[in-house]
Short mmCIF file of C-alpha atoms in Angstrom, two decimals:
data_model
loop_
_atom_site.label_atom_id
_atom_site.label_comp_id
_atom_site.label_asym_id
_atom_site.label_seq_id
_atom_site.Cartn_x
_atom_site.Cartn_y
_atom_site.Cartn_z
CA MET A 1 221.92 78.16 11.95
CA ARG A 2 221.65 80.85 14.66
CA GLN A 3 219.16 78.90 16.74
CA SER A 4 220.87 75.56 16.41
CA LEU A 5 224.17 77.06 17.57
CA LEU A 6 222.41 78.79 20.48
CA ALA A 7 220.75 75.52 21.46
CA LEU A 8 224.06 73.67 21.43
CA LEU A 9 225.67 76.41 23.49
CA ALA A 10 222.79 76.30 25.99
CA LYS A 11 223.89 72.73 26.67
CA GLU A 12 227.57 73.60 27.18
CA PRO A 13 230.18 76.14 26.09
CA ALA A 14 232.06 75.11 22.96
CA HIS A 15 234.37 76.37 20.24
CA GLY A 16 233.40 76.63 16.61
CA TYR A 17 234.79 73.32 15.42
CA GLU A 18 233.07 71.42 18.24
CA LEU A 19 229.75 72.94 17.18
CA LYS A 20 230.32 71.82 13.60
CA GLN A 21 231.09 68.29 14.77
CA ALA A 22 228.10 68.20 17.08
CA LEU A 23 225.71 69.15 14.25
CA GLU A 24 227.18 66.47 12.00
CA THR A 25 227.00 63.78 14.67
CA ILE A 26 223.45 64.54 15.71
CA PHE A 27 221.86 64.93 12.28
CA GLY A 28 223.99 62.52 10.26
CA GLY A 29 224.52 62.34 6.52
CA ALA A 30 221.32 63.99 5.32
CA TYR A 31 222.23 67.27 6.97
CA PRO A 32 224.39 69.56 4.87
CA SER A 33 227.73 69.61 6.60
CA PRO A 34 228.02 73.17 7.91
CA ASN A 35 230.86 75.24 6.61
CA ILE A 36 233.23 76.21 9.44
CA GLY A 37 233.51 79.76 8.10
CA GLN A 38 229.75 80.09 8.18
CA ILE A 39 229.73 78.92 11.80
CA TYR A 40 232.27 81.56 12.81
CA VAL A 41 230.37 84.29 10.94
CA THR A 42 227.15 83.27 12.74
CA LEU A 43 228.91 83.15 16.12
CA GLY A 44 230.29 86.65 15.43
CA ARG A 45 226.78 87.95 14.77
CA LEU A 46 225.38 86.25 17.86
CA GLU A 47 228.16 87.85 19.89
CA LYS A 48 227.43 91.28 18.41
CA ASP A 49 223.76 90.87 19.32
CA GLY A 50 224.71 89.96 22.88
CA TYR A 51 223.42 86.39 22.69
CA VAL A 52 226.80 84.76 23.25
CA ARG A 53 230.18 85.78 24.63
CA SER A 54 233.56 84.25 24.08
CA VAL A 55 236.71 83.70 26.10
CA ASP A 56 240.17 82.88 24.81
CA VAL A 57 241.45 79.63 26.17
CA GLU A 58 245.19 79.06 26.02
CA GLN A 59 246.41 75.84 24.47
CA ALA A 60 249.89 74.34 24.73
CA ASN A 61 251.84 74.72 21.45
CA ARG A 62 248.81 75.98 19.56
CA PRO A 63 247.04 79.29 19.05
CA ASN A 64 244.42 80.20 21.61
CA LYS A 65 240.96 78.87 20.93
CA LYS A 66 237.84 80.89 21.38
CA VAL A 67 235.23 79.20 23.55
CA TYR A 68 231.70 80.55 23.26
CA TYR A 69 229.02 80.50 25.94
CA ILE A 70 225.40 81.66 25.96
CA THR A 71 224.24 84.81 27.79
CA ALA A 72 220.96 85.39 29.63
CA THR A 73 219.71 87.36 26.59
CA GLY A 74 220.70 84.46 24.37
CA ARG A 75 218.82 82.02 26.55
CA GLU A 76 215.70 84.20 26.36
CA ALA A 77 215.94 84.38 22.58
CA LEU A 78 216.30 80.61 22.49
CA GLU A 79 213.24 80.13 24.69
CA THR A 80 211.18 82.38 22.44
CA TRP A 81 212.32 80.38 19.40
CA VAL A 82 211.42 77.07 21.04
CA GLU A 83 208.01 78.24 22.16
CA GLU A 84 206.76 79.93 19.01
CA PRO A 85 205.10 77.74 16.36
CA THR A 86 207.34 76.94 13.43
CA GLU A 87 206.38 77.94 9.90
CA GLY A 88 205.19 75.07 7.70
CA PRO A 89 207.34 74.03 4.75
CA ARG A 90 206.99 76.09 1.61
CA VAL A 91 205.87 74.40 -1.57
CA ARG A 92 208.86 73.93 -3.81
CA ASP A 93 207.72 76.11 -6.63
CA GLU A 94 210.58 76.34 -9.10
CA PHE A 95 209.48 73.29 -11.04
CA PHE A 96 205.86 74.41 -10.94
CA MET A 97 206.90 77.76 -12.48
CA LYS A 98 208.64 75.89 -15.27
CA LEU A 99 205.68 73.63 -15.75
CA VAL A 100 203.21 76.46 -16.07
CA LEU A 101 205.35 78.94 -18.00
CA ALA A 102 207.64 76.93 -20.28
CA PRO A 103 204.90 75.51 -22.51
CA MET A 104 203.58 79.05 -23.07
CA THR A 105 206.91 79.97 -24.61
CA GLY A 106 207.03 76.87 -26.78
CA LEU A 107 210.28 75.81 -25.07
CA SER A 108 209.01 72.47 -23.88
CA ASP A 109 205.84 70.49 -23.51
CA ARG A 110 204.41 69.62 -20.12
CA MET A 111 204.48 65.88 -20.61
CA ALA A 112 208.23 65.92 -21.22
CA LEU A 113 208.84 68.20 -18.23
CA VAL A 114 206.78 66.05 -15.87
CA ASN A 115 208.38 62.83 -17.08
CA ARG A 116 211.89 64.17 -16.67
CA GLN A 117 211.09 65.52 -13.22
CA ARG A 118 209.57 62.22 -12.10
CA ARG A 119 212.71 60.32 -13.04
CA HIS A 120 214.79 62.93 -11.24
CA TYR A 121 212.70 62.62 -8.05
CA LEU A 122 213.05 58.83 -8.18
CA SER A 123 216.78 59.19 -8.51
CA LEU A 124 216.79 61.46 -5.43
CA MET A 125 214.68 58.88 -3.62
CA ARG A 126 217.23 56.23 -4.47
CA ASP A 127 219.96 58.43 -2.95
CA LEU A 128 217.92 58.87 0.23
CA ARG A 129 217.25 55.15 0.45
CA GLU A 130 220.92 54.34 0.07
CA LEU A 131 221.81 57.00 2.62
CA ALA A 132 219.34 55.46 5.08
CA GLU A 133 220.89 52.04 4.51
CA ARG A 134 224.34 53.43 5.31
CA THR A 135 223.18 55.31 8.41
CA ASP A 136 223.77 53.82 11.85
CA PRO A 137 220.43 52.22 12.83
CA ALA A 138 220.94 53.57 16.36
CA ASN A 139 220.93 57.17 15.11
CA ARG A 140 217.18 57.80 15.34
CA VAL A 141 217.55 61.52 14.67
CA ALA A 142 219.40 61.04 11.40
CA LEU A 143 217.00 58.32 10.22
CA LEU A 144 213.94 60.39 11.02
CA LEU A 145 215.42 63.31 9.12
CA ILE A 146 215.90 61.07 6.08
CA GLU A 147 212.40 59.69 6.46
CA GLY A 148 211.05 63.24 6.56
CA ALA A 149 212.89 64.04 3.34
CA MET A 150 211.42 60.88 1.77
CA LEU A 151 207.87 61.79 2.79
CA HIS A 152 208.27 65.26 1.29
CA LEU A 153 209.63 63.76 -1.91
CA GLN A 154 206.65 61.39 -2.05
CA ALA A 155 204.33 64.39 -1.76
CA ASP A 156 206.20 66.11 -4.59
CA LEU A 157 205.72 63.02 -6.75
CA ASP A 158 202.03 62.83 -5.93
CA TRP A 159 201.69 66.48 -6.84
CA LEU A 160 203.52 65.86 -10.10
CA GLU A 161 200.97 63.18 -10.91
CA ARG A 162 198.13 65.61 -10.23
CA CYS A 163 199.77 68.17 -12.51
CA GLN A 164 200.06 65.58 -15.26
CA GLU A 165 196.40 64.70 -14.87
CA ASP A 166 194.99 68.20 -14.70
CA LEU A 167 197.18 70.48 -16.80
CA PRO A 168 196.37 70.18 -20.49
CA MET B 1 216.18 29.85 -27.53
CA SER B 2 213.45 30.71 -25.08
CA SER B 3 216.01 31.86 -22.52
CA GLU B 4 217.01 34.60 -24.97
CA ALA B 5 213.46 35.87 -25.31
CA PRO B 6 212.24 38.72 -23.14
CA VAL B 7 210.41 37.58 -20.01
CA VAL B 8 207.48 39.85 -20.90
CA ARG B 9 206.44 41.19 -24.27
CA ALA B 10 203.12 42.95 -24.65
CA VAL B 11 202.14 44.14 -28.10
CA ASN B 12 199.44 46.76 -28.62
CA LEU B 13 197.61 45.51 -25.56
CA VAL B 14 194.07 46.81 -25.14
CA LYS B 15 191.48 46.30 -22.43
CA ILE B 16 187.98 47.66 -22.71
CA TYR B 17 185.53 47.06 -19.89
CA GLN B 18 181.87 46.93 -20.76
CA THR B 19 179.65 46.56 -17.76
CA GLY B 20 176.21 47.59 -18.89
CA GLY B 21 176.39 50.99 -20.57
CA LEU B 22 179.28 52.57 -22.42
CA PRO B 23 182.53 50.70 -23.10
CA VAL B 24 185.32 52.03 -20.85
CA PRO B 25 188.85 51.70 -22.20
CA ALA B 26 191.25 50.90 -19.33
CA VAL B 27 194.37 50.07 -21.33
CA ARG B 28 194.75 51.60 -24.77
CA GLY B 29 197.52 50.09 -26.85
CA VAL B 30 200.40 49.28 -24.54
CA ASP B 31 203.71 47.97 -25.86
CA LEU B 32 206.02 46.74 -23.13
CA THR B 33 209.10 44.55 -23.16
CA VAL B 34 210.84 43.38 -20.01
CA GLU B 35 214.14 41.54 -20.30
CA ALA B 36 215.30 38.83 -17.91
CA GLY B 37 216.62 40.29 -14.67
CA GLU B 38 215.00 43.69 -15.17
CA PHE B 39 213.09 45.45 -12.39
CA VAL B 40 210.33 47.64 -13.81
CA ALA B 41 208.11 49.93 -11.74
CA ILE B 42 204.76 50.95 -13.19
CA MET B 43 203.44 54.27 -11.92
CA GLY B 44 200.52 56.52 -12.71
CA PRO B 45 197.38 58.05 -11.22
CA SER B 46 194.55 55.83 -10.05
CA GLY B 47 192.43 54.82 -13.01
CA SER B 48 195.39 55.01 -15.40
CA GLY B 49 195.29 51.28 -16.08
CA LYS B 50 198.24 50.07 -13.98
CA SER B 51 196.43 47.29 -12.15
CA THR B 52 194.58 46.17 -15.28
CA LEU B 53 197.88 45.94 -17.12
CA VAL B 54 199.62 43.68 -14.56
CA HIS B 55 196.47 41.62 -14.14
CA MET B 56 196.48 40.96 -17.89
CA LEU B 57 200.19 40.12 -17.82
CA GLY B 58 199.43 37.54 -15.13
CA GLY B 59 196.40 36.17 -16.95
CA LEU B 60 194.04 37.28 -14.19
CA ASP B 61 192.14 39.51 -16.57
CA THR B 62 191.56 38.79 -20.27
CA ARG B 63 192.82 41.20 -22.91
CA THR B 64 190.42 42.75 -25.39
CA SER B 65 193.04 42.76 -28.13
CA GLY B 66 196.78 42.63 -28.56
CA GLU B 67 199.36 40.00 -27.68
CA ILE B 68 201.06 38.84 -24.50
CA TRP B 69 204.23 36.78 -24.71
CA LEU B 70 205.77 35.35 -21.56
CA ASP B 71 209.23 33.84 -21.68
CA GLY B 72 208.99 33.48 -25.45
CA ARG B 73 205.56 31.84 -25.45
CA ARG B 74 202.31 33.33 -26.63
CA ALA B 75 200.11 33.56 -23.56
CA ASP B 76 197.07 35.69 -24.40
CA THR B 77 195.49 32.86 -26.38
CA LEU B 78 195.73 30.39 -23.47
CA SER B 79 192.64 28.97 -21.82
CA GLU B 80 192.02 29.64 -18.16
CA SER B 81 193.58 26.31 -17.23
CA GLY B 82 196.50 27.03 -19.55
CA TRP B 83 197.08 30.27 -17.67
CA ALA B 84 196.83 28.43 -14.36
CA VAL B 85 199.66 26.12 -15.40
CA LEU B 86 201.75 28.99 -16.72
CA ARG B 87 201.27 30.95 -13.50
CA ARG B 88 202.21 27.97 -11.37
CA GLU B 89 205.36 27.39 -13.37
CA LYS B 90 206.55 30.89 -14.12
CA ILE B 91 204.78 33.70 -12.29
CA GLY B 92 204.65 34.85 -8.71
CA PHE B 93 201.84 37.30 -8.11
CA VAL B 94 201.31 39.64 -5.15
CA PHE B 95 197.77 40.95 -5.18
CA GLN B 96 196.50 44.10 -3.56
CA PHE B 97 194.27 41.78 -1.53
CA PHE B 98 196.42 38.93 -0.52
CA ASN B 99 194.33 35.86 -1.41
CA LEU B 100 195.98 33.58 1.13
CA VAL B 101 194.48 30.15 1.70
CA ALA B 102 192.48 30.63 4.89
CA ASN B 103 192.60 27.11 6.29
CA MET B 104 196.37 26.67 5.89
CA THR B 105 199.15 27.98 8.11
CA VAL B 106 201.41 30.80 6.97
CA ALA B 107 204.21 28.26 6.47
CA ASP B 108 202.04 26.03 4.28
CA ASN B 109 200.79 29.00 2.26
CA VAL B 110 204.37 29.92 1.45
CA GLU B 111 205.64 26.39 0.83
CA LEU B 112 202.76 25.27 -1.36
CA PRO B 113 203.85 26.92 -4.62
CA ALA B 114 207.36 25.55 -4.22
CA LEU B 115 206.03 22.03 -3.56
CA LEU B 116 203.69 22.31 -6.57
CA GLY B 117 206.72 23.46 -8.54
CA GLY B 118 208.35 20.15 -7.74
CA VAL B 119 211.10 21.00 -5.25
CA SER B 120 211.78 18.74 -2.28
CA PRO B 121 209.98 19.40 1.03
CA ARG B 122 213.32 20.27 2.62
CA GLN B 123 214.13 22.86 -0.05
CA ALA B 124 210.61 24.30 0.20
CA ARG B 125 211.01 24.61 3.96
CA GLU B 126 214.42 26.28 3.70
CA ARG B 127 213.17 28.75 1.12
CA ARG B 128 210.13 29.53 3.31
CA GLU B 129 212.33 30.03 6.38
CA TYR B 130 214.60 32.39 4.45
CA LEU B 131 211.71 34.46 3.02
CA LEU B 132 209.71 34.73 6.24
CA GLY B 133 212.90 35.52 8.15
CA GLU B 134 213.79 38.36 5.81
CA LEU B 135 210.28 39.77 6.17
CA GLY B 136 210.32 39.63 9.97
CA LEU B 137 207.68 36.89 10.09
CA ALA B 138 209.69 33.89 11.28
CA ASP B 139 207.61 33.63 14.46
CA ARG B 140 204.31 33.72 12.55
CA ALA B 141 204.91 30.55 10.53
CA GLY B 142 202.39 28.51 12.54
CA ALA B 143 199.65 31.14 12.50
CA SER B 144 196.63 31.07 10.22
CA PRO B 145 196.08 34.03 7.87
CA ALA B 146 193.08 35.23 9.89
CA GLN B 147 195.35 35.76 12.89
CA LEU B 148 197.57 38.16 10.96
CA SER B 149 197.31 41.90 10.46
CA GLY B 150 196.82 43.26 6.94
CA GLY B 151 200.48 44.19 6.74
CA GLU B 152 201.56 40.71 7.83
CA GLN B 153 199.28 39.07 5.28
CA GLN B 154 200.72 41.26 2.56
CA ARG B 155 204.25 40.18 3.44
CA VAL B 156 203.21 36.52 3.53
CA ALA B 157 201.75 37.02 0.04
CA LEU B 158 205.11 38.34 -1.13
CA ALA B 159 206.93 35.37 0.43
CA ARG B 160 204.51 33.00 -1.29
CA ALA B 161 205.01 34.72 -4.64
CA LEU B 162 208.78 34.30 -4.32
CA ALA B 163 208.72 30.74 -2.95
CA ASN B 164 209.09 29.19 -6.36
CA GLN B 165 211.80 31.58 -7.57
CA PRO B 166 209.45 32.38 -10.44
CA ARG B 167 210.62 33.54 -13.83
CA LEU B 168 208.54 36.68 -13.26
CA LEU B 169 207.35 38.45 -10.11
CA LEU B 170 204.24 40.57 -10.67
CA ALA B 171 203.04 42.75 -7.82
CA ASP B 172 200.24 45.26 -7.40
CA GLU B 173 201.03 47.80 -4.67
CA PRO B 174 203.03 45.31 -2.58
CA THR B 175 203.61 47.86 0.20
CA GLY B 176 200.12 49.37 0.18
CA ASN B 177 199.30 48.17 3.70
CA LEU B 178 202.71 48.46 5.30
CA ASP B 179 204.17 50.93 7.75
CA SER B 180 207.64 52.35 7.29
CA ARG B 181 209.56 49.59 9.04
CA ASN B 182 207.79 46.76 7.24
CA THR B 183 208.21 48.55 3.93
CA ARG B 184 211.94 48.61 4.63
CA ASP B 185 211.94 44.80 5.07
CA VAL B 186 210.09 44.36 1.78
CA LEU B 187 212.48 46.72 -0.01
CA ARG B 188 215.47 44.82 1.32
CA LEU B 189 214.04 41.50 0.16
CA LEU B 190 213.15 42.88 -3.28
CA GLY B 191 216.69 44.24 -3.55
CA GLN B 192 218.14 40.86 -2.62
CA VAL B 193 216.10 38.78 -5.05
CA HIS B 194 216.61 41.34 -7.81
CA GLY B 195 220.34 41.09 -7.13
CA GLN B 196 220.01 37.33 -7.60
CA GLY B 197 218.48 37.93 -11.04
CA GLN B 198 214.76 37.98 -10.26
CA THR B 199 212.71 39.73 -12.95
CA ILE B 200 210.19 42.07 -11.33
CA VAL B 201 207.28 44.10 -12.67
CA LEU B 202 205.38 45.96 -10.01
CA VAL B 203 202.74 48.63 -9.75
CA THR B 204 203.39 51.16 -7.04
CA HIS B 205 202.72 54.73 -6.06
CA ASP B 206 205.36 54.44 -3.33
CA ALA B 207 208.46 56.25 -4.53
CA ARG B 208 210.70 54.23 -2.19
CA VAL B 209 209.62 51.06 -3.97
CA ALA B 210 209.80 52.62 -7.43
CA SER B 211 213.30 53.91 -6.72
CA MET B 212 214.50 50.29 -6.41
CA ALA B 213 213.65 49.69 -10.07
CA ASP B 214 215.98 49.91 -13.04
CA ARG B 215 213.25 51.43 -15.13
CA VAL B 216 210.01 53.31 -14.57
CA VAL B 217 207.00 53.08 -16.87
CA SER B 218 204.38 55.82 -16.41
CA LEU B 219 200.81 55.32 -17.46
CA LEU B 220 198.21 57.99 -18.07
CA ASP B 221 194.71 57.24 -19.35
CA GLY B 222 195.66 53.70 -20.29
CA GLN B 223 198.70 54.64 -22.33
CA ILE B 224 202.42 54.66 -21.63
CA VAL B 225 203.59 58.27 -21.49
CA ASP B 226 207.11 57.57 -20.26
CA ASP B 227 209.37 54.53 -20.23
CA GLY B 228 213.00 54.79 -19.24
CA ALA B 229 215.79 54.25 -16.76
CA ILE B 230 215.93 56.09 -13.47
CA PRO B 231 219.01 58.24 -13.96
CA LYS B 232 222.09 58.08 -11.75
CA SER B 233 222.15 60.96 -9.37
CA ARG B 234 224.12 63.97 -10.50
CA ARG B 235 224.97 65.13 -7.02
CA ARG B 236 227.98 64.27 -5.01
CA PRO B 237 227.62 60.97 -3.24
CA LEU B 238 225.61 61.51 -0.11
CA GLY B 239 226.88 60.62 3.31
CA ALA B 240 229.85 62.86 3.76
CA ALA B 241 228.29 66.11 2.68
CA GLY B 242 224.62 65.62 1.99
CA ASP B 243 222.56 68.48 0.72
CA VAL B 244 219.18 66.85 0.70
CA VAL B 245 217.92 68.50 3.81
CA GLU B 246 217.79 72.14 4.69
CA LEU B 247 216.71 72.34 8.30
CA ARG B 248 216.74 76.07 8.60
CA SER B 249 218.89 78.62 6.87
#
C-alpha cells in the first residue's frame, strides 16, 4: 500500500478518499477495495518517515481536508522501489501443508482433499470469469489483473493434479 | 420415452489397448450418466483416459467391454456405419486435431452437417453465419482450411460441431490451440448454447473452460475419482469488494 500511495501522490497531491477512489478505478473489481482507515494509517506513517507532507485545505461548510503531497525523500524512495526487481510470487502453501500432514493424522485422505480443493478452485475460476465479463472492456489494467489471477489459479490446478498423481 | 432417458449413459466402460506387448488399460470401469442439458467437464492428468473416454462415447474408438447408451439407445454394439449415422444425427464432435474437409470452404465445412441433417439451405446458412460470427470468423467464411491458423481451424471445428444443434456436443481440448482472446469467444459461445439447452461433455485442462460446466468429472489412471457439481462460491459477490487479488500488502 505504501508504494502505491506514493506513486499516486507523485502524479498529483490528493486527499485520502481520492487515493482510495483512484486505486479502485485503476485496478477495478479484482482489487480488494482499500479500507479508508488503512489508507489514513499508511499516510500517517509515510508522513512520519518524511516521504509525504500534508496541508489543511479549508472547505466551505465542511471540516478542513488534509491534502498530501510527496517530498523529495519520498520521490527517491519511490524511484528505488520502481528500479529494484520485484520478488516472485510465493507458492500458496497452506493447502499443501494440509495435503501432506492431514493424512498422517488420519483426519482425511489425500484423494478427498485434492478433489474438494479442485472443485473450490473451479468455483473461484467461475467467479473470476464472471468478474471479467462484468468489467469494462476498455479497462485493460483491471482485465489484465483478472487474467493474471486466472493464470495463477490454473497453475494451482496443474499443481494439484501433480500432487494427485505423485502422492500416494 | 427416449426424451426422458439420459443423453449419455456409460456402464462399467473399459478400454484396453494392446499394441504388440503388454495390454495397457486406458479406461478401467467408468460409470457416467449425463442428463439432457447438462454441461460436464472431464479433467485429469495426461494418460488418465480422458480422450479415450470421449472417443468411445462418440464411437471413434471401440470399447473393450461395458455399455454405452446414447439418448436411450444402446450404441456400443453398433457397427461402424451404425455409429456414423448416429454421429450424424445426434453428436457434434470437436477433435484435438480438427479434421476439416480440406477442399471445402470454411462456410461449407460448417454448413455440411446441418444440410446432411436435413435443414433447409437458408437455415444452414443462418446457423453458420451466427456460429462463425460469435467465434470472430465471419470474414473467413470463404477461406479454405489450409489458409487458416491452428486456432482458427479449431474454432471452425467447434462451429461445425454445433451446426446441427446436436443432441450431444463432445469436445476434446476445444481451446488447446487458442490464445486468451479466442478462448473468450469460445467460452461465450459455449455459455450461449448451454443456456439454450445444449448438452456438453468436454475434456479440458483449461480451468476457464471447466469452470463453465455444471459438473466436473476427474479421472486418474482410467478411473473416475471425483464426480460432482462445482460449488457456488462462498465469498461475497465479486465486483464491489473483490478479494481475489493481493497486489502488495
